[in-house]
Short mmCIF file of C-alpha atoms in Angstrom, two decimals:
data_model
loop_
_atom_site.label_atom_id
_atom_site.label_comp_id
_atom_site.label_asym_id
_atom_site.label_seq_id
_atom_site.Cartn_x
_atom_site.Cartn_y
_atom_site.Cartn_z
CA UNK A 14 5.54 73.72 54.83
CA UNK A 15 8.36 75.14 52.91
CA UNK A 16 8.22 74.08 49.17
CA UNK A 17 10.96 75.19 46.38
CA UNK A 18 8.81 75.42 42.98
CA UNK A 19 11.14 74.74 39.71
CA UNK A 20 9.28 75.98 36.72
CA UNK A 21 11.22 75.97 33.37
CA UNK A 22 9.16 77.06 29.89
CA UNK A 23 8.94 76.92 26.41
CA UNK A 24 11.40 79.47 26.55
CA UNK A 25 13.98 77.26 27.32
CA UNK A 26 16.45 80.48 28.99
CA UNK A 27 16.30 78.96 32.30
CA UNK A 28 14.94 77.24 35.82
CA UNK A 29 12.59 79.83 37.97
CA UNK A 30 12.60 78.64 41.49
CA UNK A 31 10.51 80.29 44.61
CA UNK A 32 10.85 78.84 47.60
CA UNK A 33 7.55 79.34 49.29
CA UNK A 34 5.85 79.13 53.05
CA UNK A 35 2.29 77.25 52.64
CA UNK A 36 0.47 77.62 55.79
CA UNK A 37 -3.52 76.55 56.45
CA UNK A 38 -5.31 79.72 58.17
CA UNK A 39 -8.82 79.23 59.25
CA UNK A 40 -9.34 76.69 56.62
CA UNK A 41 -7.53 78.43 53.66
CA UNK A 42 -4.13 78.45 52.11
CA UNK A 43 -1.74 81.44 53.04
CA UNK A 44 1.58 81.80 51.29
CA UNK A 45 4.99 83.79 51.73
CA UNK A 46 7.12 83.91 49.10
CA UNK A 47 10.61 83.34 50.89
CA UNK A 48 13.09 83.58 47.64
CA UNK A 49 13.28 83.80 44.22
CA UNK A 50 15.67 83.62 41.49
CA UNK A 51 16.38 82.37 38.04
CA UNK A 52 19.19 80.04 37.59
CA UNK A 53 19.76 80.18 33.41
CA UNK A 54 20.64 77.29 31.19
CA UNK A 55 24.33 76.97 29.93
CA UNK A 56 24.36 77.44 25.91
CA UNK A 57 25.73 74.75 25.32
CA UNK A 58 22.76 72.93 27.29
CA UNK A 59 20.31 75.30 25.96
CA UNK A 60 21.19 74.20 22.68
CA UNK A 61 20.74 70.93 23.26
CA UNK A 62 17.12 71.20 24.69
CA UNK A 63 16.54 73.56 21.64
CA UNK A 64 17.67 69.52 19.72
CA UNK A 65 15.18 67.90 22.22
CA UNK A 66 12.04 69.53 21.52
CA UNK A 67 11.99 69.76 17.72
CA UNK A 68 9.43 66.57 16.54
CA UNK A 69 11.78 63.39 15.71
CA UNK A 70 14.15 63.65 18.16
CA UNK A 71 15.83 60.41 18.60
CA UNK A 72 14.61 58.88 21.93
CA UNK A 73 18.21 57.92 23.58
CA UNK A 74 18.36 61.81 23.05
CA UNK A 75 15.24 62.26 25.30
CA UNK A 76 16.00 59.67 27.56
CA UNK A 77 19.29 60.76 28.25
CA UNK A 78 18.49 64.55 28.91
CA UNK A 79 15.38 63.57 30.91
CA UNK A 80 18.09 62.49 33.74
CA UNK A 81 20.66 65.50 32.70
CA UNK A 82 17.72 67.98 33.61
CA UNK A 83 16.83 66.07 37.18
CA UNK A 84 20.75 66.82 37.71
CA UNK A 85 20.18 70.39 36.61
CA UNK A 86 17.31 71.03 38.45
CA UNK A 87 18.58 69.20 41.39
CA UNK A 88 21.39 71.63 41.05
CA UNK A 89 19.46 74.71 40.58
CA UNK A 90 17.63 74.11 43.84
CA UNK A 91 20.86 73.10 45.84
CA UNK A 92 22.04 77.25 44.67
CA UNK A 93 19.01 78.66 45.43
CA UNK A 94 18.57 77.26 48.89
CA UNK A 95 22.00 78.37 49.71
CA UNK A 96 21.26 82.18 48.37
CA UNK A 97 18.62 81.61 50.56
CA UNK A 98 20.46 81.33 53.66
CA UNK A 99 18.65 77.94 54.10
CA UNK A 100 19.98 74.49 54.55
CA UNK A 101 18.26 71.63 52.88
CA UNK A 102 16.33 70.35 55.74
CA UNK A 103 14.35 73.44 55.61
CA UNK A 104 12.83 72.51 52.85
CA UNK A 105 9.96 69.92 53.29
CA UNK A 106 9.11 68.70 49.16
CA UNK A 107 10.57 70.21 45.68
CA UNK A 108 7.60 70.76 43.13
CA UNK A 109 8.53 70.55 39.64
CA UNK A 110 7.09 71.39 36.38
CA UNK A 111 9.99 70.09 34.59
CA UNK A 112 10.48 70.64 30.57
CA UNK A 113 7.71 70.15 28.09
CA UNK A 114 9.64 68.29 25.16
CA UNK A 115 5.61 67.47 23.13
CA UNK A 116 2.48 68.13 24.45
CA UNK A 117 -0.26 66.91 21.70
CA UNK A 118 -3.81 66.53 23.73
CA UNK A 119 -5.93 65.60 21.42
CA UNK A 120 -7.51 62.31 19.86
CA UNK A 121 -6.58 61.56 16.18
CA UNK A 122 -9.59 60.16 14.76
CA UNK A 123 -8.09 58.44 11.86
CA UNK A 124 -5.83 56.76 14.48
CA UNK A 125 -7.07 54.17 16.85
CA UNK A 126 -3.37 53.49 18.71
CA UNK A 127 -2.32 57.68 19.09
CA UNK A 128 -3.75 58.98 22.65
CA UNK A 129 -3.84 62.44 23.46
CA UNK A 130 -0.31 63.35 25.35
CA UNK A 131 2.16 64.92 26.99
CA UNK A 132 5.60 64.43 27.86
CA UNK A 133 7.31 66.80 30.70
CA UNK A 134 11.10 65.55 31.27
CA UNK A 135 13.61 66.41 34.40
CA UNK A 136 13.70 62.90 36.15
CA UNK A 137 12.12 63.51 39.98
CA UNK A 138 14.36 60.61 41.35
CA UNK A 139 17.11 61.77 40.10
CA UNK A 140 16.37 65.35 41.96
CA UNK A 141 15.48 63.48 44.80
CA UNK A 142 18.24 61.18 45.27
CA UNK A 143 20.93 64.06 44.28
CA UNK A 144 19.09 66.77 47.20
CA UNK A 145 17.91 64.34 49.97
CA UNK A 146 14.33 65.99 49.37
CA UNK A 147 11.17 64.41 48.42
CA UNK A 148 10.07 65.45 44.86
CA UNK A 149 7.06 66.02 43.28
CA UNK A 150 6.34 66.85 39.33
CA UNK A 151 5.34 64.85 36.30
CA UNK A 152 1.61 66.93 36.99
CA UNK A 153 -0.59 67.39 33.46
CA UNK A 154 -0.49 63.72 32.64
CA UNK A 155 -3.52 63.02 35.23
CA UNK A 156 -5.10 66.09 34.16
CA UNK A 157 -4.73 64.80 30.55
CA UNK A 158 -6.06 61.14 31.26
CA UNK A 159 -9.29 62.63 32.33
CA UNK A 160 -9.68 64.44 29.01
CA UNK A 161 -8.16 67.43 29.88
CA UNK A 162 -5.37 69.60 28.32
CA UNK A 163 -3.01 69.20 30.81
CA UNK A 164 -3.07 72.87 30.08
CA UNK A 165 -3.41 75.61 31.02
CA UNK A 166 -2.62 74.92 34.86
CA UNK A 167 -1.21 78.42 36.37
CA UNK A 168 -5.30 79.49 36.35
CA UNK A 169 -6.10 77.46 39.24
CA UNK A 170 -3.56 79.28 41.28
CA UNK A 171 -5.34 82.60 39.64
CA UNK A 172 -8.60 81.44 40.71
CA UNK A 173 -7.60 80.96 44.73
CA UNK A 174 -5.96 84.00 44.74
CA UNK A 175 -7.27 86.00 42.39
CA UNK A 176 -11.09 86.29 41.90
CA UNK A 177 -12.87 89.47 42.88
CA UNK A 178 -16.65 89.86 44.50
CA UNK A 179 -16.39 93.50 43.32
CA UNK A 180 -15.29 93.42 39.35
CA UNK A 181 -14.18 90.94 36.60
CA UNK A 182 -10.47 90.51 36.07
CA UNK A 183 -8.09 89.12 33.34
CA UNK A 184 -4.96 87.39 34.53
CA UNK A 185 -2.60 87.27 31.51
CA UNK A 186 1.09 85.51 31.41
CA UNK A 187 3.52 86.50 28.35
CA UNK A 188 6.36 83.93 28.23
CA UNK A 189 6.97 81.33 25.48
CA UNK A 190 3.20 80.79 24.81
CA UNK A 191 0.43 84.00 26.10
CA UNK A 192 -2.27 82.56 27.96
CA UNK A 193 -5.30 84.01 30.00
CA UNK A 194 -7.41 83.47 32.78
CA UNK A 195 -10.88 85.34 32.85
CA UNK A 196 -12.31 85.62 36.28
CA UNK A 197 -15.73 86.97 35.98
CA UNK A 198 -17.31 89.04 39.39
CA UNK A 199 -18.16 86.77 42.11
CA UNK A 200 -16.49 83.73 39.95
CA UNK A 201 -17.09 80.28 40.62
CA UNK A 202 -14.81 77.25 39.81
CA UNK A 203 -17.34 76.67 36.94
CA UNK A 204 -17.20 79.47 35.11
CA UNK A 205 -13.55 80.23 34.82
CA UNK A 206 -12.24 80.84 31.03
CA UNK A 207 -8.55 79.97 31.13
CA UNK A 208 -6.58 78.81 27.84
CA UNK A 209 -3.47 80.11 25.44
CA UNK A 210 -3.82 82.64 22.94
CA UNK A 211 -0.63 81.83 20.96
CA UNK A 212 2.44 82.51 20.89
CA UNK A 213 4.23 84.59 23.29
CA UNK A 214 7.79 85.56 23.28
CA UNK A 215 8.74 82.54 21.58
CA UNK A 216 8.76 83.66 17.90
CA UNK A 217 10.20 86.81 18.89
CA UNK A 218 13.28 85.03 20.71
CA UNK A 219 14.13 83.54 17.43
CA UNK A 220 14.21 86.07 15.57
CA UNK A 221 16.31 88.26 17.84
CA UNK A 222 19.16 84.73 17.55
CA UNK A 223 18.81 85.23 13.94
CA UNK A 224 19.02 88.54 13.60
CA UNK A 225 21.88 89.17 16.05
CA UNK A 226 23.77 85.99 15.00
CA UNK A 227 23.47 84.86 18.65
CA UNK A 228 24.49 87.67 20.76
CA UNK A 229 21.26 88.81 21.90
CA UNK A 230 18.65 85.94 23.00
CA UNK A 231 15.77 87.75 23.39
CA UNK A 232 14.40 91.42 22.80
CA UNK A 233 15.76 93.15 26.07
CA UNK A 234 12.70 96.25 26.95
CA UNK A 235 11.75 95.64 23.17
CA UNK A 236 14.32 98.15 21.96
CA UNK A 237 15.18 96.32 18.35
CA UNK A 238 10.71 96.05 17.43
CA UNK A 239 10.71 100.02 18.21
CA UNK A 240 13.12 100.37 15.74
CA UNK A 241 11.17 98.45 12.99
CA UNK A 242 7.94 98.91 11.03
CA UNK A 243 4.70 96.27 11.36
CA UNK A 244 4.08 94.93 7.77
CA UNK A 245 0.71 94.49 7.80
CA UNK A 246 0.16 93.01 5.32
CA UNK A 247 1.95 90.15 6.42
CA UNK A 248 1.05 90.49 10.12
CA UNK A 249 -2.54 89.94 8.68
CA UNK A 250 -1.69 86.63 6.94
CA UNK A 251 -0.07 85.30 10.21
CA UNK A 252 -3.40 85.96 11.61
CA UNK A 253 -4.88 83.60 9.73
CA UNK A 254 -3.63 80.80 11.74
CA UNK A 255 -6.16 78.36 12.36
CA UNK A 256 -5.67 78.06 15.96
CA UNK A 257 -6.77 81.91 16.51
CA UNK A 258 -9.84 80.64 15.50
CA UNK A 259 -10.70 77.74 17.82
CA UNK A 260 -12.45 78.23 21.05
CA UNK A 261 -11.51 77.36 24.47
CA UNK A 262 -10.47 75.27 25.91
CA UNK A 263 -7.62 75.25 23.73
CA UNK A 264 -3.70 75.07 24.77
CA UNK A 265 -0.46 75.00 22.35
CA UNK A 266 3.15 75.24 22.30
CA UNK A 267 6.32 74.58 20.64
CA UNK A 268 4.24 71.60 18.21
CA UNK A 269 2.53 74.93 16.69
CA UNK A 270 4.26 77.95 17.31
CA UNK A 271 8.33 76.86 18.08
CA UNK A 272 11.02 77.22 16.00
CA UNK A 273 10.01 74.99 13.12
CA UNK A 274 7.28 77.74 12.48
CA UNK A 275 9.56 80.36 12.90
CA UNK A 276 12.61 79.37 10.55
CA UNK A 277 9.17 78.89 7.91
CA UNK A 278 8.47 81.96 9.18
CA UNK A 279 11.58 83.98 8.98
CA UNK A 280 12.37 82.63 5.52
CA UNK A 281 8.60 83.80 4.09
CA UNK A 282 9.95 87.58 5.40
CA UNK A 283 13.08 87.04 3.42
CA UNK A 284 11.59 86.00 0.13
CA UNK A 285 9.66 89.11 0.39
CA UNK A 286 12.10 91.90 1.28
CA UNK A 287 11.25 92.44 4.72
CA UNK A 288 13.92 93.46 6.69
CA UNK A 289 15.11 91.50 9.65
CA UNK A 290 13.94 94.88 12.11
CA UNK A 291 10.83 94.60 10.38
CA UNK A 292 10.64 91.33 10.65
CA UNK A 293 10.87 91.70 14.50
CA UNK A 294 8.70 94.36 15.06
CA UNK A 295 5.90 92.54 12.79
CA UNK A 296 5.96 89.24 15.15
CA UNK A 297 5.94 91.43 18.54
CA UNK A 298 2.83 92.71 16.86
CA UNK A 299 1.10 88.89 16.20
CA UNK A 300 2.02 88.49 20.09
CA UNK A 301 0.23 91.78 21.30
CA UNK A 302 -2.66 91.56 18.76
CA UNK A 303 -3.74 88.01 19.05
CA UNK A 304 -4.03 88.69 22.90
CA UNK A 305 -5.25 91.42 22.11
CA UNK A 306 -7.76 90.73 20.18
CA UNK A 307 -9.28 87.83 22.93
CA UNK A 308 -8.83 89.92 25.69
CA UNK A 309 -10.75 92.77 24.23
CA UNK A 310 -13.75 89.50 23.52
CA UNK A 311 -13.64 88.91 27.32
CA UNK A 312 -13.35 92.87 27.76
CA UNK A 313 -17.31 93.39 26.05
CA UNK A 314 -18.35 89.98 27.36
CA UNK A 315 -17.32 89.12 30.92
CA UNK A 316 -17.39 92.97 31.80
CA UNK A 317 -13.94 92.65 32.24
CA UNK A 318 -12.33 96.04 34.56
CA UNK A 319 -8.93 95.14 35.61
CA UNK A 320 -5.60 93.21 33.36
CA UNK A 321 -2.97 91.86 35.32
CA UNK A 322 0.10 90.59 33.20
CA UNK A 323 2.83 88.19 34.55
CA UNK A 324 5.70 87.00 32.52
CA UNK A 325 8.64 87.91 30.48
CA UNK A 326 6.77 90.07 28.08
CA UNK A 327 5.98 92.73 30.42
CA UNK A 328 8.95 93.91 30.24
CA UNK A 329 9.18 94.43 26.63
CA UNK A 330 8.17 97.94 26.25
CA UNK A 331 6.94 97.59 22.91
CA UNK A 332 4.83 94.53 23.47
CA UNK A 333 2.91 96.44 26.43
CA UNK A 334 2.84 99.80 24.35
CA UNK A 335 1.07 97.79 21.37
CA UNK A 336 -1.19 95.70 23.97
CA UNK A 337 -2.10 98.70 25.86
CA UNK A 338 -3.04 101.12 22.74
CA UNK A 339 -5.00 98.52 21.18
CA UNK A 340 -7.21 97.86 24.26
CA UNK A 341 -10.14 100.01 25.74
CA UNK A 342 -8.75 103.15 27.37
CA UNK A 343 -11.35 102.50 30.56
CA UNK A 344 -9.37 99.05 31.63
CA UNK A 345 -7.15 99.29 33.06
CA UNK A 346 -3.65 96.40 32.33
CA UNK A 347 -1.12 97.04 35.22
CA UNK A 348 1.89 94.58 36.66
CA UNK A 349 0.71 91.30 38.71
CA UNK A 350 2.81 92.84 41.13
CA UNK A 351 -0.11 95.11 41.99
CA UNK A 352 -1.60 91.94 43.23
CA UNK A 353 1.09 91.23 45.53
CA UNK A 354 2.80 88.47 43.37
CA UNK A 355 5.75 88.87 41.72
CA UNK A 356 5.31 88.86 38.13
CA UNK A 357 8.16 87.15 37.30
CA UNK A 358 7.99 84.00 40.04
CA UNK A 359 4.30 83.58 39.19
CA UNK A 360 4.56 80.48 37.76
CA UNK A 361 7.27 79.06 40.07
CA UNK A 362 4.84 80.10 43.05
CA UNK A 363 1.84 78.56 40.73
CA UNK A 364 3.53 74.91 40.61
CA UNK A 365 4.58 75.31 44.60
CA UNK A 366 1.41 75.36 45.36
CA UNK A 367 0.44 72.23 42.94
CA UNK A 368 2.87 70.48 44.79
CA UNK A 369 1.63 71.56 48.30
CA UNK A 370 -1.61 70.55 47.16
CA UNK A 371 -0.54 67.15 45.45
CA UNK A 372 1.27 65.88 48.56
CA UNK A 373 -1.66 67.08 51.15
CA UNK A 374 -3.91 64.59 48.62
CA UNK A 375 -5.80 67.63 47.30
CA UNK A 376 -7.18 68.19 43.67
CA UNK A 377 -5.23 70.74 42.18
CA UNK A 378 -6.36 71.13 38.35
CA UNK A 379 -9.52 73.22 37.22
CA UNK A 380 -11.29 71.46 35.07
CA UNK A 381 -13.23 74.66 33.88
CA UNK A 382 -9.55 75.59 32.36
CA UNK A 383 -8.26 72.47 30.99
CA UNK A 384 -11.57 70.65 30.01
CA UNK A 385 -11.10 67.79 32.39
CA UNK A 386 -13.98 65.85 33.28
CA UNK A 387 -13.53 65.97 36.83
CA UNK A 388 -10.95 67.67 39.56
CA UNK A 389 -7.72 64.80 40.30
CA UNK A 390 -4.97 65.13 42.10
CA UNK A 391 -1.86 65.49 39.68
CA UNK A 392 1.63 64.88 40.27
CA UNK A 393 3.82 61.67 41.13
CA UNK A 394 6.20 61.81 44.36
CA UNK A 395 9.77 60.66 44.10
CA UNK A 396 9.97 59.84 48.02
#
């Protein structure tokens, strides 16, 4: 069954879609990854999703761009199939993650009407109708109305590929948000750790808009934090977040760490002198430290051997230079790639396989990950 998987983040730079061969062999799931590419936004539209996702967007402004972004996807996997040297009717279901606008899973106690909830937009009928292809998305809701997070997901994919008889393993992804999955030797379902450190690249990407007035969007191999200096003084206060603090399972986003925290933080360098290279250098730093920092917990713990990163932050230099210095010298932190999975269509490949799953009636979420009280099949299917 040939599945296209559209996955687009809190990065908001663009679609990743993998079109990807699910077979059953002898009772388990056997993949080929067939293409992959990233399809970026416009910036005019990725301004406008940059609008969307702040808290008290107007709702006609939600509303409208939730069908914009089913066109947009829609689009996105019309291109790719073509690179592909496919035709549509090669492709049996499109499995999409669409665009987290809030995600806020947790009661308020002083509340009685506010539910924990989540709110992914990128209308499946509209990418249905527009490609002639059954869709499937709309996924951490049921995940969520169980009393999970919704989040993180990509861990159950890490699990059923992933898990080692011989040694324990980290899984780590570096895009908007960093997140982690620890698979201990010889892990069960049960004992998977799986949740988001913090932020990611997404403090970093706003800074690098600021700083370059727009020209550069994000810090390409890290080249403007190797020019700056960590204030760490500073970089110790940031650590003082709250949500550092919490234990698993625990997931965030742009309600926590997103550009609203940024701008407060960006202004808090500038009232104190810090200069905008500085300023860069010091976030990279909160990105590689608070992962850091938990991965080195799992490291003495979960006799962790092997770290396996995935995401747009391996490829900043002085992220991985940071990450790699302040972790044990005897583990060793190497591409996801080594695995045999592209590090960069990880995710894409992680929500194919959701969708396989969904549409074959299978539970696809890992409770041990997301806190759910029980395994459900998520996703809704735009026939």
């Amino acid at each position: 069954m040939k599945v296209a998987g559209v996955m687009s983040g809190t990065s908001l730079d663009g679609m990743d879609i993998a079109i990807v061969d699910f077979q059953k062999v002898n009772g388990k799931i056997d993949f080929e990854l067939c293409y992959f590419t990233t399809v970026p936004y416009e910036k005019e539209l990725k301004a406008r999703l940059e609008e969307v996702v702040v808290p008290n967007t107007p709702s006609p402004e939600i509303s409208s761009m939730n069908m914009l972004l089913g066109e947009v996807f829609a689009d996105g996997v019309l291109l790719a199939v073509k690179e592909a040297g496919l035709q549509t009717a090669d492709i049996d279901l499109i499995s999409t993650h669409g665009q987290t606008v809030f995600h806020d899973p947790v009661f308020k106690k002083d509340d009685p009407y506010y539910r924990p909830n989540t709110l992914q937009i990128g209308d499946i009928g509209v990418i249905a109708e527009k490609t002639g292809i059954p869709v499937i998305g709309d996924f951490r809701t049921r995940d969520v109305a169980v009393g999970g997070q919704g989040a993180p997901l990509v861990p159950f994919l890490d699990y059923t590929l992933f898990k080692s008889e011989q040694l324990g393993r980290v899984l780590v992804n570096i895009g908007g948000i960093s997140n982690v999955t620890v698979l201990p030797k010889s892990a069960s379902a049960e004992n998977i750790i799986a949740y988001d450190t913090g932020p990611g690249n997404m403090i970093i990407d706003a800074f690098v808009t600021w700083h370059t007035n727009g020209e550069q969007c994000y810090d390409k191999d890290g080249q403007l934090a190797a020019k700056g200096n960590i204030n760490q003084e500073w970089l110790k206060e940031l650590l003082a977040h709250t949500y550092y603090g919490e234990s698993p399972p625990k997931s965030t986003g742009r309600e926590q760490f997103g550009t609203e925290y940024a701008r407060d933080l960006w202004n808090q360098a500038e009232k104190r002198n810090i200069s905008k290279i500085d300023r860069i250098a010091t976030v990279t730093a909160l990105t590689w430290y608070s992962l850091g920092k938990a991965l080195k917990k799992h490291i003495e713990e979960d006799n962790v051997e092997e770290i396996y990163i995935s995401g747009g932050g391996l490829h900043n230099a002085s992220m991985m230079k940071g990450l790699k210095d302040y972790l044990p010298e005897n583990v060793s932190v190497e591409s996801s790639k080594e695995l045999g999975i592209d590090s960069d269509a990880k995710e894409a490949i992680a929500f194919a396989l959701f969708g396989y799953l969904g549409f074959h009636k299978q539970p696809n979420n890992l409770p041990a990950a997301t806190g759910a009280s029980k395994e459900v099949i998520m996703g809704k299917i735009a026939w």
